[in-house]
Amino acid sequence: MHEKCGVVGISLADRDAARPLYYSLYALQHRGQEAAGVVTHDGFQQHDHVETGLVGDVFDPEDIDALKGTNGIGHVRYPTEGGLGASCAQPFSVSFKSGSLGLAHNGNLVNTDSLREELATLGHAFTSDGDTEVIAHELARNLLEQDLVRAVKSTMGRLHGSYSLTIMHDETVLGVRDPQGNRPLCLGELEDGYVIASESAAIDTLDGDLVRDVEPGELVVLHPDGSGFDSYQLFDREHSAHCFFEHVYFARPDSQMDGDLVYEVRRELGRQLWAESGIETDVVMPVPDSGRSFASGYAEAAGEDGADTEFAEGLMKNRYVGRTFIMPTQDERERAVRLKLNPIRDTVEGRTVTLIDDSVVRGTTSTQLIELLREAGAEEVHLRIGSPPIVAPCYLGIDMASREELIAAGRSVEEIGERIGADSLSYLPVEAVTEALDSDREDLCLGCVTGAYPYDIEGEKRDREIERPGSEPASADD
Ligand code: AMP
């Protein structure tokens, strides 16, 4: 199950956390549109409200008022193919012998099945097939015998895969990032408390300041009175495995992630796209909204080189249609593209066009858009993509399609270009991504564009020696 989601946790001095949690989930809505939820703790008991739907639909003012307590966590859930049982919505909460737990998870474990089986043998009963419940049971089990920090560490030692978590243990809010830091997580300071969130844009929304990213392998424990936080570096890995696709597509451009402003990374990728495969056409235009920052960098670099290319909007987006991937069938996805984007005839008629987007997954969007632009009178349509071809699936939390559905799997760039009907097509090489992120290849997860992963995944290649879960903890008993 792919859990590409958004998480948040907040501890405040003497104000209920529900409203700021609600606002920050709004800021993270792009990370998941299928369900939303908040769990708070008022010092005596847990309160929760979790439902399917968009944040704005899930919470009424009365729901927010009923979520008492100055500490809480929240979650937005990305749609998964095959739909969602209400049992999969989050935060997931459980009561057990030594208290209550709430868990919000972004990421995907790759050893869920074996963990679930082990726990089931010990008598744990599961209500969903998700990995979040497995983490919750494992943590609850460890909490019976260990203090909070040790229990989190023992739990992390058993998990393999990607996870950024916000956790509520009674009224204490925690943030945990997996030892390779695959999914993002950051820490912010508010006037009267602290916040942990998937993206810094959520902190901005609360008028807070980004303190820093939560480090890979780090546990952050917020003081329940909002006065501060404690940090425990529980696992150290030589290399991280940050998901490059967060920077390319998934994150908001106004988020600061692992040291980079996402907008600037995308502009830089656009500049490199011009340097690698720029072509002088009458007009260059983005696929809104995902191609916008790339196209602005591309057009800027083209201008600096003296290219006679106009930068213009040639496609208008219907902002009331959600992300195309929400549609589960191919037929619906194709219709959705036309519902979502409409060409501006004057920009394209009788002209040569360069169309810029961040990525091609199944090829549905680009095929449809090229057809639309030709219908609107474009003479030539050249497609430039600000990332490498996606040739393999994601097992770490991005809902990307299976290998058979990926248009670039097993095809040359030329073949892909022909299939989608472009006059020419270019992608960026992997090196351009590492350069724009100012990262070593070994510190990124590039599985979907190389087919080799920084995790042990059955039937797939690895791109490094994998340090097994639990190996060489930083300091065994801190
Ligand atoms: P496709 O139409 O399948 O080729 O998908 C490519 C389009 O969807 C591009 O415009 C991307 O911005 C966007 N996209 C890429 N990856 C994803 C994803 N994991 N979920 C939703 N949309 C995506």
Coordinates of C-alpha atoms and ligand atoms in Angstrom, one line a residue:
M1 CA 0.0 0.0 0.0
H2 CA 1.5 3.3 -1.0
E3 CA 1.1 6.0 1.6
K4 CA 2.2 9.2 0.0
C5 CA 0.8 11.6 2.5
G6 CA 1.3 14.6 4.7
V7 CA 1.8 14.6 8.4
V8 CA 1.9 17.3 11.1
G9 CA 2.3 17.5 14.9
I10 CA 1.8 20.5 17.2
S11 CA 2.4 21.3 20.9
L12 CA 1.2 24.7 22.2
A13 CA 1.4 26.5 25.5
D14 CA -2.2 27.1 26.3
R15 CA -4.2 27.2 23.0
D16 CA -6.0 24.2 21.5
A17 CA -3.9 22.7 18.8
A18 CA -6.9 21.7 16.6
R19 CA -7.2 24.9 14.6
P20 CA -3.5 25.2 13.7
L21 CA -3.5 21.5 12.8
Y22 CA -6.5 22.1 10.5
Y23 CA -4.7 25.1 8.8
S24 CA -1.5 23.1 8.4
L25 CA -3.4 20.2 6.8
Y26 CA -4.8 22.7 4.4
A27 CA -1.2 23.7 3.6
L28 CA -0.4 20.1 3.0
Q29 CA -3.5 19.2 1.0
H30 CA -1.5 18.6 -2.2
R31 CA 0.1 15.6 -0.4
G32 CA -3.2 13.8 -0.1
Q33 CA -6.8 14.4 -1.1
E34 CA -8.5 11.3 -0.1
A35 CA -8.8 11.6 3.7
A36 CA -7.8 13.8 6.5
G37 CA -7.7 13.5 10.2
V38 CA -6.6 15.0 13.5
V39 CA -6.0 13.4 16.9
T40 CA -5.5 15.6 20.0
H41 CA -5.0 14.9 23.7
D42 CA -6.3 17.1 26.5
G43 CA -4.2 15.7 29.3
F44 CA -6.8 13.1 30.2
Q45 CA -8.0 11.6 27.0
Q46 CA -7.6 11.4 23.3
H47 CA -10.0 13.0 20.8
D48 CA -10.0 12.2 17.1
H49 CA -11.8 13.2 13.9
V50 CA -10.8 11.3 10.8
E51 CA -12.8 11.1 7.6
T52 CA -12.5 10.6 3.9
G53 CA -12.6 13.8 1.8
L54 CA -10.7 17.1 1.4
V55 CA -9.6 19.0 4.5
G56 CA -12.3 21.7 4.0
D57 CA -15.0 19.0 3.8
V58 CA -13.8 16.8 6.6
F59 CA -13.9 19.4 9.4
D60 CA -16.9 21.5 10.5
P61 CA -16.3 24.2 13.1
E62 CA -18.0 22.0 15.7
D63 CA -15.5 19.2 14.9
I64 CA -12.6 21.5 15.5
D65 CA -14.1 22.8 18.8
A66 CA -14.6 19.2 20.0
L67 CA -10.9 18.4 19.4
K68 CA -9.7 19.5 22.8
G69 CA -6.1 19.8 23.9
T70 CA -3.0 21.8 23.3
N71 CA -1.2 18.8 21.7
G72 CA -2.1 16.9 18.6
I73 CA -1.2 15.4 15.2
G74 CA -2.8 15.4 11.8
H75 CA -2.6 13.6 8.5
V76 CA -3.8 14.0 4.9
R77 CA -3.9 10.8 2.9
Y78 CA -3.2 10.3 -0.8
P79 CA -5.6 8.3 -2.8
T80 CA -4.5 4.7 -3.6
E81 CA -5.6 2.7 -6.5
G82 CA -8.3 0.2 -5.5
G83 CA -9.8 2.8 -3.2
L84 CA -9.7 3.2 0.5
G85 CA -11.3 1.5 3.4
A86 CA -12.2 3.9 6.2
S87 CA -9.9 1.7 8.3
C88 CA -6.9 3.1 6.4
A89 CA -7.6 6.7 7.1
Q90 CA -5.2 8.3 9.6
P91 CA -4.1 9.3 12.2
F92 CA -4.4 5.7 13.4
S93 CA -5.2 5.5 17.1
V94 CA -5.0 2.8 19.7
S95 CA -5.4 2.5 23.4
F96 CA -3.2 0.0 25.2
K97 CA -2.1 -0.9 28.7
S98 CA 0.3 2.0 29.2
G99 CA -1.6 4.7 27.5
S100 CA -2.9 5.9 24.2
L101 CA -1.2 6.2 20.8
G102 CA -1.9 8.2 17.7
L103 CA 0.2 7.7 14.5
A104 CA 0.4 9.6 11.2
H105 CA 2.6 8.1 8.6
N106 CA 4.1 9.3 5.3
G107 CA 6.0 6.7 3.4
N108 CA 5.9 3.0 2.8
L109 CA 7.6 0.1 4.6
V110 CA 9.0 -2.7 2.5
N111 CA 9.0 -5.3 5.3
T112 CA 5.3 -4.9 6.4
D113 CA 4.3 -8.5 5.6
S114 CA 6.9 -10.2 7.7
L115 CA 6.4 -7.7 10.6
R116 CA 2.6 -8.2 10.5
E117 CA 3.0 -12.0 10.5
E118 CA 5.4 -11.9 13.5
L119 CA 3.0 -9.6 15.4
A120 CA 0.0 -11.7 14.5
T121 CA 1.8 -14.8 15.9
L122 CA 2.1 -12.9 19.2
G123 CA -1.6 -12.3 19.2
H124 CA -1.9 -8.8 17.7
A125 CA -5.1 -8.4 15.8
F126 CA -5.1 -6.0 12.7
T127 CA -8.1 -4.1 11.4
S128 CA -6.4 -2.8 8.1
D129 CA -3.8 -4.1 5.7
G130 CA -1.8 -0.9 6.0
D131 CA 1.7 -0.6 7.4
T132 CA 0.9 2.2 9.8
E133 CA -1.1 -0.1 12.0
V134 CA 1.9 -2.5 12.1
I135 CA 4.1 0.4 13.3
A136 CA 1.5 1.3 16.0
H137 CA 1.4 -2.3 17.3
E138 CA 5.1 -2.6 17.3
L139 CA 5.5 0.6 19.2
A140 CA 2.7 -0.2 21.7
R141 CA 4.4 -3.6 22.3
N142 CA 7.8 -1.9 23.0
L143 CA 6.2 0.7 25.2
L144 CA 5.1 -2.0 27.6
E145 CA 8.7 -2.7 28.4
Q146 CA 10.7 0.4 27.6
D147 CA 10.6 4.1 28.1
L148 CA 9.4 6.3 25.2
V149 CA 12.8 7.0 23.5
R150 CA 14.0 3.4 23.8
A151 CA 10.7 2.1 22.5
V152 CA 10.8 4.3 19.5
K153 CA 14.4 3.2 18.8
S154 CA 13.5 -0.5 19.1
T155 CA 10.6 0.1 16.8
M156 CA 12.7 1.9 14.2
G157 CA 15.2 -0.9 14.4
R158 CA 12.5 -3.3 13.1
L159 CA 11.2 -1.1 10.2
H160 CA 12.7 -1.2 6.7
G161 CA 11.5 1.3 4.2
S162 CA 10.4 4.9 4.3
Y163 CA 8.7 6.7 7.1
S164 CA 8.2 10.2 8.4
L165 CA 5.9 9.9 11.4
T166 CA 4.2 12.2 13.8
I167 CA 3.2 10.3 16.9
M168 CA 1.1 11.1 20.0
H169 CA 1.9 9.2 23.1
D170 CA -0.7 10.4 25.6
E171 CA -0.1 14.1 25.3
T172 CA 3.4 14.0 24.0
V173 CA 4.0 14.7 20.3
L174 CA 6.9 13.1 18.5
G175 CA 8.4 13.3 15.1
V176 CA 10.5 10.5 13.6
R177 CA 12.3 10.3 10.2
D178 CA 13.6 7.0 8.9
P179 CA 17.4 6.5 9.0
Q180 CA 17.7 7.3 5.3
G181 CA 15.4 10.3 5.4
N182 CA 13.5 9.2 2.4
R183 CA 10.4 11.3 3.0
P184 CA 10.7 14.9 4.2
L185 CA 10.0 16.2 7.7
C186 CA 10.9 19.5 9.3
L187 CA 10.6 21.4 12.6
G188 CA 9.2 24.8 13.1
E189 CA 8.8 27.3 16.0
L190 CA 5.6 29.2 16.7
E191 CA 5.1 32.1 19.0
D192 CA 3.6 29.8 21.6
G193 CA 4.9 26.3 20.7
Y194 CA 6.5 24.0 18.2
V195 CA 5.4 22.2 15.0
I196 CA 6.7 19.2 13.1
A197 CA 5.4 18.9 9.5
S198 CA 6.1 17.2 6.2
E199 CA 6.8 20.5 4.5
S200 CA 7.9 24.0 5.6
A201 CA 4.9 25.6 3.8
A202 CA 2.8 24.3 6.7
I203 CA 5.0 26.2 9.1
D204 CA 4.7 29.4 7.0
T205 CA 0.9 29.0 7.1
L206 CA 1.0 29.1 10.9
D207 CA 3.2 32.2 10.8
G208 CA 6.0 30.2 12.3
D209 CA 9.8 29.9 11.6
L210 CA 11.4 26.9 10.1
V211 CA 14.0 25.7 12.6
R212 CA 15.5 22.9 10.5
D213 CA 14.8 19.6 8.8
V214 CA 14.4 16.6 11.1
E215 CA 17.5 14.6 10.4
P216 CA 17.4 11.1 9.0
G217 CA 17.3 8.7 12.0
E218 CA 16.3 11.5 14.4
L219 CA 13.5 11.5 17.0
V220 CA 12.2 14.9 18.0
V221 CA 10.1 15.0 21.2
L222 CA 8.0 18.2 21.7
H223 CA 7.5 19.4 25.2
P224 CA 3.7 19.2 25.9
D225 CA 3.7 22.7 27.3
G226 CA 5.0 24.1 24.0
S227 CA 8.2 25.3 25.7
G228 CA 10.7 23.4 23.5
F229 CA 11.8 20.1 22.1
D230 CA 14.4 17.3 22.7
S231 CA 16.3 15.6 20.0
Y232 CA 17.7 12.1 19.9
Q233 CA 19.8 10.9 17.0
L234 CA 18.9 7.3 17.2
F235 CA 20.4 5.9 14.0
D236 CA 23.3 7.1 11.9
R237 CA 23.7 6.1 8.3
E238 CA 26.6 7.0 6.1
H239 CA 24.3 8.0 3.3
S240 CA 20.7 9.2 3.1
A241 CA 18.2 8.3 0.5
H242 CA 16.1 11.5 0.0
C243 CA 13.4 11.1 -2.6
F244 CA 14.4 13.3 -5.6
F245 CA 10.9 13.2 -6.9
E246 CA 9.7 15.3 -3.9
H247 CA 11.8 18.1 -5.3
V248 CA 10.7 17.5 -8.9
Y249 CA 7.0 17.0 -8.5
F250 CA 5.5 16.3 -5.2
A251 CA 6.4 19.1 -2.8
R252 CA 5.1 22.6 -2.9
P253 CA 7.5 25.0 -4.7
D254 CA 7.4 27.3 -1.7
S255 CA 8.7 24.6 0.7
Q256 CA 12.3 24.5 1.9
M257 CA 13.4 20.8 1.9
D258 CA 16.7 19.3 3.0
G259 CA 18.4 22.7 2.6
D260 CA 16.9 23.7 -0.8
L261 CA 14.0 25.9 -1.8
V262 CA 12.0 23.6 -4.0
Y263 CA 11.1 26.4 -6.4
E264 CA 14.8 27.2 -7.0
V265 CA 15.6 23.5 -7.6
R266 CA 12.9 23.3 -10.3
R267 CA 14.1 26.6 -11.9
E268 CA 17.7 25.2 -11.9
L269 CA 16.4 22.0 -13.6
G270 CA 14.7 24.2 -16.1
R271 CA 17.9 26.1 -16.8
Q272 CA 19.7 22.8 -17.3
L273 CA 17.0 21.6 -19.6
W274 CA 17.7 24.6 -21.9
A275 CA 21.5 23.9 -21.7
E276 CA 21.0 20.2 -22.5
S277 CA 18.4 20.3 -25.1
G278 CA 17.1 23.8 -25.7
I279 CA 15.3 24.4 -29.0
E280 CA 14.3 27.8 -30.4
T281 CA 10.6 27.8 -31.0
D282 CA 8.1 30.7 -31.3
V283 CA 6.8 30.1 -27.8
V284 CA 7.8 28.2 -24.7
M285 CA 5.0 27.3 -22.3
P286 CA 4.6 25.3 -19.1
V287 CA 2.1 22.5 -18.3
P288 CA 0.3 24.2 -15.4
D289 CA 1.0 24.0 -12.6
S290 CA 3.7 21.3 -12.4
G291 CA 5.8 22.6 -15.2
R292 CA 5.7 26.3 -14.2
S293 CA 8.9 26.7 -12.2
F294 CA 10.8 24.6 -14.7
A295 CA 9.6 26.7 -17.7
S296 CA 10.5 29.9 -16.0
G297 CA 14.1 28.7 -15.5
Y298 CA 14.2 27.3 -19.1
A299 CA 12.9 30.6 -20.6
E300 CA 15.3 32.7 -18.5
A301 CA 18.3 30.6 -19.7
A302 CA 17.0 30.8 -23.2
G303 CA 16.8 34.6 -23.0
E304 CA 20.3 34.8 -21.6
D305 CA 21.5 32.9 -24.7
G306 CA 19.7 35.4 -26.9
A307 CA 17.0 32.9 -28.1
D308 CA 14.1 34.5 -29.9
T309 CA 11.4 32.6 -27.9
E310 CA 8.4 34.1 -26.2
F311 CA 7.5 32.8 -22.7
A312 CA 3.8 32.5 -22.5
E313 CA 0.8 30.7 -21.0
G314 CA -0.7 28.5 -23.6
L315 CA -2.8 26.2 -21.4
M316 CA -5.3 27.2 -18.9
K317 CA -6.1 25.1 -15.9
N318 CA -9.5 24.6 -14.4
R319 CA -8.6 25.0 -10.8
Y320 CA -11.6 23.0 -9.6
V321 CA -10.4 19.8 -11.0
G322 CA -8.1 17.8 -8.7
R323 CA -4.8 16.1 -9.6
T324 CA -5.3 13.8 -12.6
F325 CA -4.1 10.8 -10.7
I326 CA -7.2 10.9 -8.5
M327 CA -9.0 9.2 -11.4
P328 CA -8.4 5.4 -11.0
T329 CA -9.1 4.3 -14.6
Q330 CA -7.3 5.1 -17.8
D331 CA -10.4 6.3 -19.5
E332 CA -11.3 8.7 -16.7
R333 CA -7.7 9.9 -16.6
E334 CA -7.9 10.8 -20.3
R335 CA -11.1 12.7 -19.9
A336 CA -9.8 14.4 -16.8
V337 CA -6.9 16.0 -18.7
R338 CA -9.3 17.7 -21.1
L339 CA -11.4 18.8 -18.2
K340 CA -8.4 20.2 -16.5
L341 CA -6.5 22.0 -19.2
N342 CA -7.7 24.0 -22.2
P343 CA -5.4 25.7 -24.8
I344 CA -5.3 29.4 -25.4
R345 CA -5.7 29.4 -29.2
D346 CA -4.0 32.8 -29.8
T347 CA -0.8 31.7 -28.1
V348 CA -0.3 28.6 -30.2
E349 CA -2.1 29.0 -33.6
G350 CA 0.3 28.9 -36.5
R351 CA 3.3 28.8 -34.1
T352 CA 6.0 26.3 -33.1
V353 CA 5.8 25.4 -29.4
T354 CA 8.0 24.0 -26.6
L355 CA 6.0 22.5 -23.9
I356 CA 7.6 22.0 -20.5
D357 CA 6.6 19.6 -17.7
D358 CA 8.3 18.1 -14.7
S359 CA 7.8 14.4 -15.5
V360 CA 6.1 11.8 -17.7
V361 CA 4.6 8.8 -15.9
R362 CA 2.1 7.0 -18.0
G363 CA 2.3 9.5 -20.8
T364 CA -1.5 10.3 -20.6
T365 CA -1.1 14.0 -19.9
S366 CA 1.5 14.7 -22.6
T367 CA -0.2 12.7 -25.3
Q368 CA -3.5 14.6 -24.7
L369 CA -1.9 18.0 -24.4
I370 CA 0.1 17.6 -27.6
E371 CA -3.1 16.6 -29.4
L372 CA -5.0 19.6 -27.9
L373 CA -2.2 22.0 -28.9
R374 CA -2.2 20.6 -32.5
E375 CA -6.0 20.9 -32.6
A376 CA -5.6 24.6 -31.5
G377 CA -3.3 25.1 -34.5
A378 CA 0.3 24.6 -33.2
E379 CA 2.7 23.9 -36.1
E380 CA 5.2 21.9 -34.0
V381 CA 5.1 20.7 -30.4
H382 CA 8.4 19.9 -28.7
L383 CA 8.3 18.4 -25.3
R384 CA 11.0 19.0 -22.6
I385 CA 10.9 17.2 -19.3
G386 CA 12.7 18.4 -16.2
S387 CA 13.6 15.0 -14.9
P388 CA 14.9 11.7 -16.2
P389 CA 12.6 9.0 -17.7
I390 CA 10.6 7.2 -15.1
V391 CA 11.4 3.6 -15.8
A392 CA 10.6 1.7 -12.6
P393 CA 7.9 1.8 -9.9
C394 CA 8.2 3.5 -6.5
Y395 CA 8.0 1.3 -3.5
L396 CA 8.7 4.1 -1.0
G397 CA 5.5 6.1 -1.0
I398 CA 4.9 7.8 -4.3
D399 CA 1.9 6.3 -6.1
M400 CA 3.6 6.1 -9.5
A401 CA 2.0 3.2 -11.5
S402 CA 3.3 -0.3 -12.2
R403 CA 6.1 -1.0 -14.6
E404 CA 3.7 -2.1 -17.4
E405 CA 2.0 1.3 -17.2
L406 CA 5.1 3.4 -17.3
I407 CA 5.6 4.7 -20.8
A408 CA 9.4 4.9 -20.4
A409 CA 9.8 1.4 -19.2
G410 CA 11.6 -0.6 -21.9
R411 CA 11.4 2.2 -24.5
S412 CA 13.9 4.6 -26.0
V413 CA 13.3 8.4 -25.7
E414 CA 12.7 8.4 -29.4
E415 CA 10.0 5.7 -29.1
I416 CA 8.3 7.5 -26.3
G417 CA 8.3 10.8 -28.3
E418 CA 6.7 9.0 -31.2
R419 CA 4.1 7.4 -28.9
I420 CA 3.0 10.7 -27.4
G421 CA 3.1 12.4 -30.7
A422 CA 5.8 15.0 -30.0
D423 CA 8.0 16.6 -32.8
S424 CA 10.8 16.1 -30.4
L425 CA 11.3 14.9 -26.8
S426 CA 14.1 15.4 -24.3
Y427 CA 14.5 14.5 -20.7
L428 CA 17.2 15.5 -18.2
P429 CA 20.0 13.0 -17.3
V430 CA 20.3 11.8 -13.7
E431 CA 23.4 14.0 -13.2
A432 CA 21.4 17.1 -13.8
V433 CA 19.2 16.2 -10.8
T434 CA 22.1 15.5 -8.5
E435 CA 23.7 18.8 -9.6
A436 CA 20.5 20.9 -9.1
L437 CA 20.1 19.3 -5.6
D438 CA 23.8 19.7 -4.9
S439 CA 23.7 16.1 -3.7
D440 CA 25.8 13.0 -4.1
R441 CA 24.0 10.3 -6.0
E442 CA 24.5 8.0 -2.9
D443 CA 22.4 10.4 -0.8
L444 CA 19.3 10.3 -3.0
C445 CA 16.7 7.6 -3.8
L446 CA 16.6 7.5 -7.6
G447 CA 14.9 4.1 -7.9
C448 CA 12.2 5.2 -10.3
V449 CA 14.6 6.6 -12.8
T450 CA 17.5 4.0 -12.4
G451 CA 15.6 0.8 -11.5
A452 CA 18.1 0.3 -8.6
Y453 CA 16.9 1.1 -5.0
P454 CA 18.6 2.1 -1.7
Y455 CA 16.4 -0.5 0.0
D456 CA 16.0 -4.3 -0.1
I457 CA 13.0 -4.8 -2.4
E458 CA 12.0 -8.3 -3.5
G459 CA 12.7 -8.8 -7.2
E460 CA 14.5 -5.4 -7.6
K461 CA 18.1 -4.3 -7.8
R462 CA 19.9 -2.4 -5.1
D463 CA 22.0 0.6 -5.7
R464 CA 24.2 0.2 -2.6
E465 CA 25.1 -2.1 0.3
I466 CA 21.9 -2.0 2.4
E467 CA 22.3 -1.5 6.1
R468 CA 19.7 -3.7 7.6
P469 CA 17.1 -2.3 10.0
G470 CA 18.5 -2.1 13.4
S471 CA 22.2 -2.3 12.4
E472 CA 24.7 -0.2 14.2
P473 CA 22.6 2.2 16.2
A474 CA 24.3 5.5 16.9
S475 CA 24.6 4.9 20.6
A476 CA 22.9 1.8 21.9
D477 CA 21.4 3.1 25.1
D478 CA 21.0 6.9 24.9
Ligands
AMP1 P1 1.2 11.0 -16.9 O1 0.0 11.7 -17.5 O2 0.8 9.7 -16.4 O3 2.3 10.9 -17.8 O4 1.6 11.8 -15.7 C1 2.4 13.0 -15.8 C2 1.8 14.2 -15.2 O5 1.3 13.9 -13.9 C3 2.7 15.3 -15.1 O6 2.1 16.5 -15.5 C4 3.1 15.3 -13.7 O7 3.2 16.7 -13.2 C5 2.0 14.6 -12.9 N1 2.6 13.6 -12.0 C6 3.8 13.0 -12.0 N2 3.9 12.1 -11.0 C7 2.7 12.1 -10.4 C8 2.2 11.4 -9.2 N3 2.9 10.5 -8.6 N4 0.9 11.7 -8.8 C9 0.2 12.6 -9.5 N5 0.6 13.3 -10.6 C10 1.9 13.0 -11.0

